[in-house]
Amino acid sequence: MKKRFISAVAIAFFGLMLKAQQIKFEEYDLPNGLHVILHQDNSAPIVTTGVMYHVGGKDHEKGRSGFAHFFEHLLFEGTPNIKRGDWFKIVSSNGGQNNANTTLDRTYYYETFPSNNEQLGLWMEAERMRHPVINQIGIDTQREVVKEEKRLRYDNKPYGNFMHKIQENLFIKHPYHNPNIGLMEDLGSAKLEEFQAFYKKYYVPNNATLVVAGDIKPEQTKKWIETYYGGIPKGTLYPKDFPKDDPITKEKEVTATDLNIQTPAYIFSYRTPSNKENDAYVLDMLSSYLSNGKSSVLYKKLVDQDKKALQVGAFNQGYEDYSIFAFYAIPMGQTTKQTLQSDIDAEIKKLQTNLISEEDYQKLQNQYENQFVNANSSIEGIAASLATNYVLMGNTNLINKEIDIYRSITRQDLQNAAKKYLNSNQRIIINYLPEKK
C-alpha cells in the first residue's frame, strides 16, 4: 500500500512538472521566407539567438562530401563588418558564448548573451546570413582545421569510424552513405568557387529558421528582426530529391579494419524509418529497454552476469530520411563473435515472442517522463528544440507534445516493431577488426 501511495505521489508530481513545462512560443514568416520562432521567458536575464539552416552532411554534390560541416567552421571567418578572427572576441567580450553544430540533416549556429545584448546576437546572425566573407585564406585555414578534426575525432581514435562504417554499408544510393565530416580527398580538392556556390544555394533566409528564446520583449525583438533580416533576399529552394535505397532482404556480412584498436567490435545494423514516423519513437524506446543503463537487458546479461562482453549496447539514431538501429558488442577475453551474436539474437527473439513485463514498461515510461522534464531545462536547450522540431519534424509544438507519443506506445507496439524491423534478413553485420600494422 505504501509503495502504491509513493507511486501515486510521483505521478502527481510529474503531472504538475509537465504542466509547468509547457513551452509557449510564437512563430511567423518574413516575406523573404525566413521562419521566426519566439519564446519569452523572463525568469533569467539571458537570450539565445539561433539560426538553423536546412542543410547537412547529406546535401552535397558527388565527390564533395562534408561541405555543410565545413561551413560550420567557415562561417565564423567574418563579414565586411566583423573582422577575421573577431567573431569569438566580440561574443566573449560582451558576456556571451556561442557555438555551432552540424548533422546529416541540418546546421545550427547560436549565441547566448545577457539579455541587454540581445540585439547584438540578432545582428551577428544576420551578418552571417547576409554577407559572410568566403575567400581562399578562410578556406585554406578551415580546411586544415577540419582535416585535423577528422584525424583526431575519427581516423586516429579507437573505433572512431564506427558510425561511418554503418552508414557506408546501410546506405548505398542515399547520401547518408558518406560521413558527416566528409572524406579527406573531397575536402582537399574542392575549389573556392564551389564553396561560394554552396553558400548561395543553401544559406538563404527561406532555407533557415531563426529562433530567439529567453528574456525578450517580443514586440521589440520583432522590430530588430525586421531591421536586420527583412532586407536579405530570398533564394531559390532546391528539392531534396535523394535516391532511395532498396530494402534489405538478405543478411550481409562485411569487414572493416581499424589501426587504432586491439579488440574487435561486432555491429548488427538495420535500416529503419525516418524519425518523423511513429515507429521511430517505438524503436527509440526499444533501444532504451535493451541498453539504457547498467540495469538494461543487454548490459545486465552480457557484461554484468555472463562476463562475455566489455561493452554492449543498442541504439536508435534518427535521421530525416531514414534511421539506424544497431547492436554492438566488444568481446571479453576469448568470447567469440558467434557467442555474442547468438545472445543478442536470443534477446531479439524474446522481444518478438513475448511482451516485456509491466514493471519494465513502467520503468521505460518513467525514463522518458524524466528525459522530457530535463530536455528543456535551459534556454539554449529550448531554442534548439524549437528549431529542430520545426525544421526536421515539421511541427514546432512537438516540444510540448512529443511525450504524448511516447506515452501512447504500448508493450504490443514494442513487440510489433521488433517483429517488423529486427529480423536477421534485414541487417548488415559489420566485423570491425584490428588492422595489422
Short mmCIF file of N, CA, C and O in Angstrom, two decimals, residues 256-265 432-436:
data_model
loop_
_atom_site.label_atom_id
_atom_site.label_comp_id
_atom_site.label_asym_id
_atom_site.label_seq_id
_atom_site.Cartn_x
_atom_site.Cartn_y
_atom_site.Cartn_z
N ALA A 256 35.42 -4.39 -41.68
CA ALA A 256 36.11 -3.09 -41.66
C ALA A 256 37.29 -3.23 -40.72
O ALA A 256 37.25 -4.03 -39.77
N THR A 257 38.36 -2.48 -40.97
CA THR A 257 39.53 -2.57 -40.09
C THR A 257 39.89 -1.21 -39.51
O THR A 257 39.56 -0.17 -40.07
N ASP A 258 40.57 -1.25 -38.37
CA ASP A 258 40.93 -0.03 -37.64
C ASP A 258 42.33 -0.23 -37.05
O ASP A 258 42.55 -1.15 -36.25
N LEU A 259 43.26 0.64 -37.44
CA LEU A 259 44.64 0.56 -36.93
C LEU A 259 44.73 0.85 -35.43
O LEU A 259 45.72 0.50 -34.79
N ASN A 260 43.72 1.52 -34.89
CA ASN A 260 43.81 2.05 -33.53
C ASN A 260 43.22 1.12 -32.47
O ASN A 260 43.12 1.51 -31.31
N ILE A 261 42.81 -0.08 -32.84
CA ILE A 261 42.18 -0.97 -31.86
C ILE A 261 42.93 -2.30 -31.77
O ILE A 261 43.62 -2.71 -32.71
N GLN A 262 42.76 -2.95 -30.63
CA GLN A 262 43.33 -4.28 -30.42
C GLN A 262 42.24 -5.34 -30.22
O GLN A 262 42.50 -6.53 -30.36
N THR A 263 41.04 -4.86 -29.89
CA THR A 263 39.91 -5.77 -29.65
C THR A 263 38.83 -5.48 -30.68
O THR A 263 38.47 -4.32 -30.89
N PRO A 264 38.31 -6.51 -31.33
CA PRO A 264 37.29 -6.26 -32.35
C PRO A 264 35.96 -5.79 -31.77
O PRO A 264 35.71 -5.92 -30.56
N ALA A 265 35.14 -5.24 -32.63
CA ALA A 265 33.74 -4.94 -32.28
C ALA A 265 32.87 -5.57 -33.36
O ALA A 265 33.27 -5.65 -34.52
N TYR A 432 34.20 -5.32 -37.18
CA TYR A 432 35.09 -4.16 -37.07
C TYR A 432 36.37 -4.64 -36.38
O TYR A 432 36.41 -4.77 -35.15
N LEU A 433 37.41 -4.92 -37.17
CA LEU A 433 38.55 -5.69 -36.69
C LEU A 433 39.83 -4.85 -36.60
O LEU A 433 40.00 -3.87 -37.33
N PRO A 434 40.75 -5.25 -35.71
CA PRO A 434 42.06 -4.58 -35.69
C PRO A 434 42.78 -4.77 -37.01
O PRO A 434 42.75 -5.85 -37.60
N GLU A 435 43.42 -3.71 -37.48
CA GLU A 435 44.19 -3.80 -38.71
C GLU A 435 45.64 -4.11 -38.35
O GLU A 435 46.22 -3.47 -37.47
N LYS A 436 46.21 -5.07 -39.02
CA LYS A 436 47.59 -5.44 -38.74
C LYS A 436 48.53 -4.35 -39.27
O LYS A 436 48.42 -3.93 -40.40
#
